[in-house]
Coordinates of C-alpha atoms in Angstrom, one line a residue:
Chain A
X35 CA -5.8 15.7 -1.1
X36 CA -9.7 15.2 -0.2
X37 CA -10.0 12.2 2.3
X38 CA -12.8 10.9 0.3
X39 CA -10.7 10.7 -2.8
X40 CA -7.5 9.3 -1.2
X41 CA -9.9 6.7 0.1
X42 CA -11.2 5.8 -3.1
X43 CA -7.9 5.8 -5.0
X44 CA -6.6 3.7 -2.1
X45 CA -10.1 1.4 -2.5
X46 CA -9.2 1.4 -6.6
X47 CA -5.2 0.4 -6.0
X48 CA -5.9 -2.5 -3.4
X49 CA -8.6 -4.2 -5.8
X50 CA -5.9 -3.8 -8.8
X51 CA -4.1 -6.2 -6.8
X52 CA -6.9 -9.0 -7.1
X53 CA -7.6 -7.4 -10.9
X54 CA -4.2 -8.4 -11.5
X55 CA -4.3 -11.9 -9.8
X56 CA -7.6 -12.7 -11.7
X57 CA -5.4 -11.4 -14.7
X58 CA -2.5 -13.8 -14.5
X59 CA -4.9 -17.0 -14.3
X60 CA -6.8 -15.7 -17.2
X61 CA -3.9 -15.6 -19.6
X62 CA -3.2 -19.2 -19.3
X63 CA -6.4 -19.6 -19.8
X64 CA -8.4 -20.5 -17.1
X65 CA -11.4 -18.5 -15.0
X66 CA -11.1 -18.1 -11.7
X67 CA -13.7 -17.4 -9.0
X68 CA -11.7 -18.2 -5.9
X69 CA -9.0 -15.1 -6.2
X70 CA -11.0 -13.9 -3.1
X71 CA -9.5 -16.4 -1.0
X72 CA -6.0 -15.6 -1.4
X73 CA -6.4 -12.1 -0.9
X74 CA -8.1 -13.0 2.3
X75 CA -5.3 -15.5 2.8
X76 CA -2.6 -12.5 2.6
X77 CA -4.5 -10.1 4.7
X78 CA -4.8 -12.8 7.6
X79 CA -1.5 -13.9 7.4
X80 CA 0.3 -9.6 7.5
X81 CA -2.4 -9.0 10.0
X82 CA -0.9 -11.7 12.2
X83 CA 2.3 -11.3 11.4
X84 CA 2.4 -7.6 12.0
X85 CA -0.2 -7.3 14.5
X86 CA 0.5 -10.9 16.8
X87 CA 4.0 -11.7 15.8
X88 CA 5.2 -7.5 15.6
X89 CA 7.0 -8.0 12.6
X90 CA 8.0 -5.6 10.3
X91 CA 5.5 -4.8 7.7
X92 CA 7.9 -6.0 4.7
X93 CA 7.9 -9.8 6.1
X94 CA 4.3 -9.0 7.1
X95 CA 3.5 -8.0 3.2
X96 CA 5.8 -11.0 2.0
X97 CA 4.6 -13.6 4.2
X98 CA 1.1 -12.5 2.9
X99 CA 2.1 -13.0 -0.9
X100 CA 4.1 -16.2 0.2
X101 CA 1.0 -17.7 2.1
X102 CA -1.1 -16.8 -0.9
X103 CA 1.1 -18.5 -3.6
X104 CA 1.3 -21.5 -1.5
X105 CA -2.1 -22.2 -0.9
X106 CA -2.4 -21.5 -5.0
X107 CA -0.1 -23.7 -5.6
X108 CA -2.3 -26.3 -3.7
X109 CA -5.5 -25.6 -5.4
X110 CA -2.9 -25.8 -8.9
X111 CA -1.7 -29.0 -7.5
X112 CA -5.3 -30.7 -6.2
X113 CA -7.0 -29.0 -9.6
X114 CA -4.2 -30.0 -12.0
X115 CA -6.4 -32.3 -14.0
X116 CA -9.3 -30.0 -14.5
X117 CA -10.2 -27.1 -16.9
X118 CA -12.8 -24.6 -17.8
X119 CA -16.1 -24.6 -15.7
X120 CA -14.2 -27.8 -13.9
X121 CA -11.2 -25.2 -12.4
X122 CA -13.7 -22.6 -11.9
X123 CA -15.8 -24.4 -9.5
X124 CA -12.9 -25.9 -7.9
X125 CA -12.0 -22.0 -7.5
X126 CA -15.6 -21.2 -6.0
X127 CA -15.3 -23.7 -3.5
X128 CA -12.0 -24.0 -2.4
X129 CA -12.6 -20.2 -1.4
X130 CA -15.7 -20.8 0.5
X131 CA -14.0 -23.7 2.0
X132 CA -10.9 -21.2 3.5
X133 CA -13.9 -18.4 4.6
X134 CA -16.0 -21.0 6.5
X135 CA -12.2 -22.3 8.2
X136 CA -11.8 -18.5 9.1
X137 CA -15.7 -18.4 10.4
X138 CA -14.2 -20.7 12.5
X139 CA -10.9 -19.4 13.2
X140 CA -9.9 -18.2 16.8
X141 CA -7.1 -16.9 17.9
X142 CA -6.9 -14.5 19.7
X143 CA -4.9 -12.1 22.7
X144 CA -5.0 -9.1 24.7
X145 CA -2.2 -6.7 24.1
X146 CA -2.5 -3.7 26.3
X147 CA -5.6 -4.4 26.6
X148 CA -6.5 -4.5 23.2
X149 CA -7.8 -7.7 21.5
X150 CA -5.9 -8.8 18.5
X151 CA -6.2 -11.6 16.4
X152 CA -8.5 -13.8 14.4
X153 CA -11.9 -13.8 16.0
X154 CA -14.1 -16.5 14.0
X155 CA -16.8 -14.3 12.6
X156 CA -16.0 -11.0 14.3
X157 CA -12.8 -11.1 12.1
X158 CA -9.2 -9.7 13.5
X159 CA -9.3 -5.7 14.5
X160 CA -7.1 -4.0 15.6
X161 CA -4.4 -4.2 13.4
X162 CA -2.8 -0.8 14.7
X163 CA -0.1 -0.5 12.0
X164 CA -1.3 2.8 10.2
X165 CA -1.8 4.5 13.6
X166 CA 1.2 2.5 15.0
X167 CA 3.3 4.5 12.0
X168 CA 1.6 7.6 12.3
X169 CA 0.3 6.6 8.7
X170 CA -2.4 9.1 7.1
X171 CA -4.7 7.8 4.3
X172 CA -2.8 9.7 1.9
X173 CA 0.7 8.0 2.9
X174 CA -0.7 5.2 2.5
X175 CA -2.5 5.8 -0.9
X176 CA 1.6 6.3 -2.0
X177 CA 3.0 3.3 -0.6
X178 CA -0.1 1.4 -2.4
X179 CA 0.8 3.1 -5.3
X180 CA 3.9 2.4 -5.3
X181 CA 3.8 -1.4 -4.7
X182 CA 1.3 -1.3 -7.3
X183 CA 3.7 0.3 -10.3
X184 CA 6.9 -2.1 -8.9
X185 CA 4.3 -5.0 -9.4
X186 CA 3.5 -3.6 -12.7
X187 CA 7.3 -3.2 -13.8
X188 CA 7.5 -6.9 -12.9
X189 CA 4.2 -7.8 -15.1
X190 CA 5.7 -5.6 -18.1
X191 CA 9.4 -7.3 -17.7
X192 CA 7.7 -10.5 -17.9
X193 CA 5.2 -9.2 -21.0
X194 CA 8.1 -8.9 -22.9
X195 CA 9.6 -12.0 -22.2
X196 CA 9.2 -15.6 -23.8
X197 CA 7.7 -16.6 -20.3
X198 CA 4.3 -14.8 -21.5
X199 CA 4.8 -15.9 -24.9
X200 CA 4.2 -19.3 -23.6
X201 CA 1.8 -18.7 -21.1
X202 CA -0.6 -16.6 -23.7
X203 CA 0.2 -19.5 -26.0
X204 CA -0.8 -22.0 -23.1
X205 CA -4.0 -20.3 -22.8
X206 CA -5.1 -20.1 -26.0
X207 CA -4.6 -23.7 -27.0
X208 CA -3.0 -26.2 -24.7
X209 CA -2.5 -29.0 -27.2
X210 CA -0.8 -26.9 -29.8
X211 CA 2.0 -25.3 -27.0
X212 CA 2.6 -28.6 -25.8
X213 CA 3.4 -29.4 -29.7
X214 CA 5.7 -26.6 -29.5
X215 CA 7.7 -28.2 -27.0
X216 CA 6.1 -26.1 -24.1
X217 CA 4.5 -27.7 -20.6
X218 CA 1.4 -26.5 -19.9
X219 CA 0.9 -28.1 -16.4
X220 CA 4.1 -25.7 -15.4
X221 CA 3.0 -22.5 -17.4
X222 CA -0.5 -23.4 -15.2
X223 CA 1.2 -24.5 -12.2
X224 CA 3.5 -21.3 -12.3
X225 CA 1.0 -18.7 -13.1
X226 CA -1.9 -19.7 -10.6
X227 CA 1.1 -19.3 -8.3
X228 CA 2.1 -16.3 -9.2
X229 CA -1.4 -14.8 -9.3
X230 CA -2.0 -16.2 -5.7
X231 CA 1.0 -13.9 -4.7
X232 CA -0.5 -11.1 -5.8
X233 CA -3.6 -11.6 -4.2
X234 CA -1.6 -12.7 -1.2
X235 CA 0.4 -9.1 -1.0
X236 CA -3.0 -6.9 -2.4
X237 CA -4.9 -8.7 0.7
X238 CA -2.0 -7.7 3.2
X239 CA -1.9 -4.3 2.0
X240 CA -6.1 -3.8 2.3
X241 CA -5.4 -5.6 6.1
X242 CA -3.2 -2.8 7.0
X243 CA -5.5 -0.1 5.5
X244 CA -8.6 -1.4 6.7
X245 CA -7.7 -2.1 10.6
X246 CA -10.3 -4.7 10.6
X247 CA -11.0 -7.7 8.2
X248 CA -13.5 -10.5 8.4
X249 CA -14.4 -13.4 6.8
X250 CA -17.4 -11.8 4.9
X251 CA -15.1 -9.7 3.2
X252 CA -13.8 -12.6 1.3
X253 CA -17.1 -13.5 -0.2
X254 CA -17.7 -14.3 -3.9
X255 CA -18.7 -10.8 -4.8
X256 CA -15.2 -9.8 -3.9
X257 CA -13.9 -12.4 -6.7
X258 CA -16.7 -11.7 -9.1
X259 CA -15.4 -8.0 -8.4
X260 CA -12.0 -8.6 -9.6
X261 CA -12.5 -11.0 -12.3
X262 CA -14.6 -8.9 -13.9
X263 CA -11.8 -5.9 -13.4
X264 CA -10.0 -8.1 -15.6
X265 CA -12.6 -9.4 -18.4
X266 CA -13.5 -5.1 -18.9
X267 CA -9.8 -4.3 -19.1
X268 CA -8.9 -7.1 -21.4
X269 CA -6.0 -9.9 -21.7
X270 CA -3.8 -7.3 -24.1
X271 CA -1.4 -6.3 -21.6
X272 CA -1.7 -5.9 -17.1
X273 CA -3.3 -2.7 -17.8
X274 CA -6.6 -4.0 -19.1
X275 CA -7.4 -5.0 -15.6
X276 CA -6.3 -1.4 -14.0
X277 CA -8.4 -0.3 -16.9
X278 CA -11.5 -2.0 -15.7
X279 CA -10.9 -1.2 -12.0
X280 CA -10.1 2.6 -12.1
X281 CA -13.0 2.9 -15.5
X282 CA -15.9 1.1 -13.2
X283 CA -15.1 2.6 -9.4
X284 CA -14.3 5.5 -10.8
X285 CA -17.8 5.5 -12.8
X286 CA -19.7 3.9 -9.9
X287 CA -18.5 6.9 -7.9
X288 CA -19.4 9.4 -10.5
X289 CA -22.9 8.3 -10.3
X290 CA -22.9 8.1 -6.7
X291 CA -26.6 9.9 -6.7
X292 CA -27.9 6.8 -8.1
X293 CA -27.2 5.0 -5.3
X294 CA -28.2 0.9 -4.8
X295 CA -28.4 1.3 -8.9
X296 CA -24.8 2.1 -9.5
X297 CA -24.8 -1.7 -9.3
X298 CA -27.2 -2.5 -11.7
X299 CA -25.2 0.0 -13.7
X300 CA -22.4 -2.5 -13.1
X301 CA -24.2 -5.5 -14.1
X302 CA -25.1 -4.0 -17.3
X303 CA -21.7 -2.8 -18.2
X304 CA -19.8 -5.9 -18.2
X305 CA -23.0 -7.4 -20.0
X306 CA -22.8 -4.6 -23.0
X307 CA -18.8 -5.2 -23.1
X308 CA -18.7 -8.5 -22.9
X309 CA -21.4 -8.4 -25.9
X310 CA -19.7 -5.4 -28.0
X311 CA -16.0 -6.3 -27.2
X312 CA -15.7 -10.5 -25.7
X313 CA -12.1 -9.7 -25.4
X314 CA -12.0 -6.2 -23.0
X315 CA -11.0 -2.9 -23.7
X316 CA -7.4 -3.8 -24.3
X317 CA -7.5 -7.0 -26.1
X318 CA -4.7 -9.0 -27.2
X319 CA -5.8 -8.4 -30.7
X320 CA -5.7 -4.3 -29.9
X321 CA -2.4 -5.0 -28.1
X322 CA -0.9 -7.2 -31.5
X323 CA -2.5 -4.2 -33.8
X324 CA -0.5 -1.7 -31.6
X325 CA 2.5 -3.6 -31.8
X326 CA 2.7 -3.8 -35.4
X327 CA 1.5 -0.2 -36.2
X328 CA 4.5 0.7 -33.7
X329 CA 6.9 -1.7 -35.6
X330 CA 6.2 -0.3 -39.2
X331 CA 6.4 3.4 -38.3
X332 CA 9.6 3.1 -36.7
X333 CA 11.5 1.1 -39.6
Chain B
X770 CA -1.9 -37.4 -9.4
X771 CA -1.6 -37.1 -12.7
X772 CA -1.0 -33.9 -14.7
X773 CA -2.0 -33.0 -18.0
X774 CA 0.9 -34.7 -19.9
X775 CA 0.0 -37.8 -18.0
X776 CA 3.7 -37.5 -16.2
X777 CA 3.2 -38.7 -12.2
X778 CA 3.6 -35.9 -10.3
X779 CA 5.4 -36.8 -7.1
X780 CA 3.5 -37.6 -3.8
X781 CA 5.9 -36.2 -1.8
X782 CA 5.6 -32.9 -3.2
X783 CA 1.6 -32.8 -2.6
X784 CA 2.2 -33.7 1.0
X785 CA 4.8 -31.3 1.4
X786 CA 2.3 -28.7 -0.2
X787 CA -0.7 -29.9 1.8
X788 CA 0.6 -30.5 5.1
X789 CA 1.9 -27.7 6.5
X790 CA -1.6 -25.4 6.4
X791 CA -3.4 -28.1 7.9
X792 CA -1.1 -28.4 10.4
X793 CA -0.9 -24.1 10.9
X794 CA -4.5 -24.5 10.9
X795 CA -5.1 -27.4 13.5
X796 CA -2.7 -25.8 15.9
X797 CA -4.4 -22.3 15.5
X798 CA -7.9 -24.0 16.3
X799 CA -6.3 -25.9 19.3
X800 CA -4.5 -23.3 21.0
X801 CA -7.3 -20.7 20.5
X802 CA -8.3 -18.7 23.3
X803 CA -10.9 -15.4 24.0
X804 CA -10.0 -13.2 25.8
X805 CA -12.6 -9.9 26.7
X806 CA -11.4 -6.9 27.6
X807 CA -11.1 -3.5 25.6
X808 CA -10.1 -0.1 25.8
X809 CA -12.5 2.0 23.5
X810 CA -15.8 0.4 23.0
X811 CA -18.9 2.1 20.9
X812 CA -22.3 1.4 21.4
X813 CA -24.6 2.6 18.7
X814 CA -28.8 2.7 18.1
X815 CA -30.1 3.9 14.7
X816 CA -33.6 5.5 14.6
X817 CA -34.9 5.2 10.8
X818 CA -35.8 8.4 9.4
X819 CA -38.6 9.5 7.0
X820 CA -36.2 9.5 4.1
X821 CA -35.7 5.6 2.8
X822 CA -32.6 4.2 4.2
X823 CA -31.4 7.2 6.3
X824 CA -31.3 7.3 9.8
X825 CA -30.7 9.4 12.6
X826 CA -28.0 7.8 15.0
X827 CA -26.9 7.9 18.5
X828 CA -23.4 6.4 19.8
X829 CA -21.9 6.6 23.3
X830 CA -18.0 6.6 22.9
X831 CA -16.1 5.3 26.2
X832 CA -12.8 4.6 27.3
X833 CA -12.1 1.8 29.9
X834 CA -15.7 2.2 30.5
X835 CA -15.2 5.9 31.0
X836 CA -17.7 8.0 28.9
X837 CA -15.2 10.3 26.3
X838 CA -16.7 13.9 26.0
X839 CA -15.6 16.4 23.1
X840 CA -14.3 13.4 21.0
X841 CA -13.2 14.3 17.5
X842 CA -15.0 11.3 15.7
X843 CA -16.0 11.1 12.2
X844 CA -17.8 8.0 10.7
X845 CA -18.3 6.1 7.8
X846 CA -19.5 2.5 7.0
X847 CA -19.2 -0.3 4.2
X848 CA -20.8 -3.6 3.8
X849 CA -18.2 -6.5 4.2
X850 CA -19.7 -8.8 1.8
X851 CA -18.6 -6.0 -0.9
X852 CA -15.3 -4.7 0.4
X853 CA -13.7 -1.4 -1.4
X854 CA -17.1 -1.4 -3.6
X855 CA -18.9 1.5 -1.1
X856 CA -16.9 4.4 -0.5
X857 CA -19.0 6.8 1.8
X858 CA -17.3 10.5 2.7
X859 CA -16.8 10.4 6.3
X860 CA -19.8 12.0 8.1
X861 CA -18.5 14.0 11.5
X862 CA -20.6 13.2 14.6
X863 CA -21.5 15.9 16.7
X864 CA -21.7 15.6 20.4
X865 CA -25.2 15.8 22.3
X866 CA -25.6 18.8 24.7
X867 CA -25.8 17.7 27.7
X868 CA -24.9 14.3 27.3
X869 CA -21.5 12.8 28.1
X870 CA -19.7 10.5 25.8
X871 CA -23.1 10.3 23.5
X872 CA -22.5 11.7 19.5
X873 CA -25.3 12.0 16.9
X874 CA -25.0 12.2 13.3
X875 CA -27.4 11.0 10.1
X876 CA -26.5 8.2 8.3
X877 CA -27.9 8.1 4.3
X878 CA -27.0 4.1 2.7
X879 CA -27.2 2.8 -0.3
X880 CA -29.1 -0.3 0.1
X881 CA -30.5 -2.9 2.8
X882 CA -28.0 -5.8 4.4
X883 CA -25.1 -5.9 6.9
X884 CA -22.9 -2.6 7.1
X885 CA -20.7 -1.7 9.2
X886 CA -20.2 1.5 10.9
X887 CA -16.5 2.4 10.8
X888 CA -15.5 5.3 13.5
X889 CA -12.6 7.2 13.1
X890 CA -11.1 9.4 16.0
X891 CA -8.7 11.6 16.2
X892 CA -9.1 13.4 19.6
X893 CA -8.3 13.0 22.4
X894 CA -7.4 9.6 21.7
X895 CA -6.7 8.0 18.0
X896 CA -8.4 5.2 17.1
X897 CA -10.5 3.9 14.4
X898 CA -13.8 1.4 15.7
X899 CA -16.0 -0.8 13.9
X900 CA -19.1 -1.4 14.5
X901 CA -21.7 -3.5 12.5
X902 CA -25.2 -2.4 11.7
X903 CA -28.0 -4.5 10.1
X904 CA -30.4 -3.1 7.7
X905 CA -33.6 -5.5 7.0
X906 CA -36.0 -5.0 5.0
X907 CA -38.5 -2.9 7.0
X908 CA -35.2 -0.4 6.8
X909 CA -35.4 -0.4 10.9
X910 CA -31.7 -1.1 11.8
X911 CA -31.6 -3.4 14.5
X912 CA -30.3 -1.5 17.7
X913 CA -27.4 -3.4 19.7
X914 CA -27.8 -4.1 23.3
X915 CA -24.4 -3.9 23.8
X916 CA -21.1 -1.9 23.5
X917 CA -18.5 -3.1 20.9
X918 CA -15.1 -1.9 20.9
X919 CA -12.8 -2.4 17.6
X920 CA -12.0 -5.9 18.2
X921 CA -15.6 -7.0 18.4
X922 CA -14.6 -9.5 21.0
X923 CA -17.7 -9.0 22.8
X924 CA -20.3 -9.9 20.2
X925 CA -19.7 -13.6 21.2
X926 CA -21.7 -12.6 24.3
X927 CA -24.5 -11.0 22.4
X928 CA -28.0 -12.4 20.8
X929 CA -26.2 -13.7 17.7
X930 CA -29.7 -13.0 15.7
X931 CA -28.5 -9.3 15.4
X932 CA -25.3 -9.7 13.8
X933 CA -26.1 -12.9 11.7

């Protein structure tokens, strides 16, 4: 395979990981701009743990996803009272609040000669794992791949269960799931987790590609990216959001001879959809329409 | 705290929750140390060219500050403030006659701010350095005074005006 294209199919799979983080918030029914911050969360804690620590990249990956769902399960704790534009600040800021602590974040030592670890605004290099494993970009690609499809088994198990029944119900109105005997501070509580996992083990993953991370990479345009991965896809089904990653990098790279416009491109996409369809490509209305067409034919 | 249902959530578990990164994070800021030393180090000047946002560049490759002739080294860069969004095919630099250790290739980007070159090599030695660049305005890359290896370790001892 073309190096340029593995790259890019690696690029599109990493950022279905935050796609998919922005996702789970979004069903029960909050936004969230801070998604940015748990990826950067899980990439720091593999890189250290692989690269510092030399542990094996499993624990490296799952301390990642388990550093990510804790810290979103302190933003769900500290931001359990608030909703809508309320939560998505709180989002906004607690992530520029962990990129300004990793601004200042040092930690660092020589191994062999090499210097590894967090280095305030230089960010942590050298994380040697690909080369370490003799890993090519196209190895790689498949073992992105493949965490990506056992994540999405686990989304689809759960789409089918009364866990997203609730949760969907959660999101769309609070009030009237609580009615229905349903908590919504736990279906909040357990998805904002849950989503900070993700992130958590996407942003490990992109560590190990990358070699290098830095604090800047954990900006707000890296949130705005995958929320709006999410909003394009839709709230139907964990598709919609690999929907919105793979239809807008995959157009952005199509158009490539446009150059600093591609972005404007952007910009004017999610504007026409969120004009023409509010609800994404694969809306939960789409999804319910395809469920019932299914239903009827088959009984 | 309260929750939504107006149920008292319990203190204990908040501090349990809150506690331990502050604590992860006060003993990573204490203990911190910088150390300087690397192995491979780039050290890159840009020259704008008469095409917008395209410039012809130079980079000296060493190793433990030994100058690395006939390097296999192909580069590519991406901004950091938009991870994943710019995927640019990997340009090959081609070494200078005459000139050990120095490489030359021509850089086309897609728009002014902070990149950062990304070298991959995969001869004699493999390794993959990063390097950032600055693009203002005028489209004249700042050009670094001095040599960064993949850590970036260094750029604490440089002007911070280029990299900030």
């Amino acid at each position: 395979m073309d190096m340029y294209l593995a790259s890019v199919l690696t690029n599109m799979t990493l950022i279905a990981f935050l796609a998919l983080s922005a996702y789970l918030v979004l069903v029960v029914g909050e936004v969230s701009f801070g998604q940015q911050a748990f990826f950067g969360i899980g990439a720091y804690i593999t890189a250290s743990a692989t690269a510092l620590a030399g542990a094996h990249v499993f624990w490296g990956l799952l301390a990642g996803a388990i550093g990510g769902a804790s810290c979103a399960l302190v933003l769900g704790l500290l931001t359990i009272r608030l909703s809508g534009i309320y939560f998505a600040i709180s989002t906004l800021c607690f992530a520029e609040l962990l990129r300004f602590f990793l601004l200042h974040l040092r930690f660092t030592q020589s191994v062999d000669g090499r210097i590894i670890g967090p280095d305030g605004p230089e960010g942590f290099s050298n994380i040697r794992w690909i080369f370490e494993n003799n890993y090519q970009v196209t190895d790689f690609l498949l073992l992105a791949v493949t965490c990506l499809i056992i994540l999405l088994i686990v989304l689809f198990s759960l789409e089918r269960s009364p866990i997203m029944l609730g949760a969907r119900m959660v999101g769309n109105d609070p009030i009237l799931a609580q009615s229905q005997g349903l908590n919504p501070t736990r279906y909040r509580l357990s998805f904002i987790t849950l989503s900070g996992a993700v992130a958590g083990f996407g942003g490990g993953l992109f560590a190990l590609f990358n070699t290098h991370i830095e604090p800047a990479m954990f900006g707000v345009m890296l949130g705005i990216h995958g929320l709006a991965y999410a909003v394009i896809g839709g709230l139907g089904s964990a598709i919609g959001p690999l929907l919105g990653v793979f239809l807008d990098i995959g157009l952005l790279e199509s158009i490539r001879s446009l150059a600093a416009y591609r972005m404007i491109i952007f910009g004017g996409l999610v504007a026409l959809l969120l004009v023409f369809r509010p609800e994404g490509i694969i809306s939960p209305r789409l999804v319910s329409h395809l469920k019932s067409r299914w239903r009827n034919r088959h009984v | 705290m309260k929750n939504n249902t107006g149920k008292r959530l319990s203190s204990g578990i908040t501090i349990f929750t809150l506690v331990p990164p502050f604590l992860l994070a006060l003993t990573l800021i204490m203990t911190a140390n910088n150390v300087h030393a690397n192995i491979a180090k780039t050290h890159t000047s840009c020259m704008p060219h008469d095409q917008p946002l395209s410039y012809t560049c130079k980079v000296n490759l060493s190793f433990q500050s030994k100058p690395v002739s006939n390097a296999e080294m192909s580069v590519s860069a991406e901004m950091p403030s938009m991870p994943m969004a710019h995927n640019m095919r990997q340009i090959i630099a081609m070494p200078v006659a005459d000139l050990v250790g120095q490489y030359e290739f021509f850089l086309v980007l897609e728009m002014v701010g902070d990149w950062r070159l990304i070298y991959n090599i995969s001869s004699p030695f493999i390794d993959r350095l990063h390097e950032p660049l600055i693009i203002g305005i005028s489209e004249k890359p700042k050009e670094h005074k001095s040599s960064h290896g993949h850590t970036m370790a260094d750029h604490s001892s440089v002007d911070t005006a280029d990299h900030n």
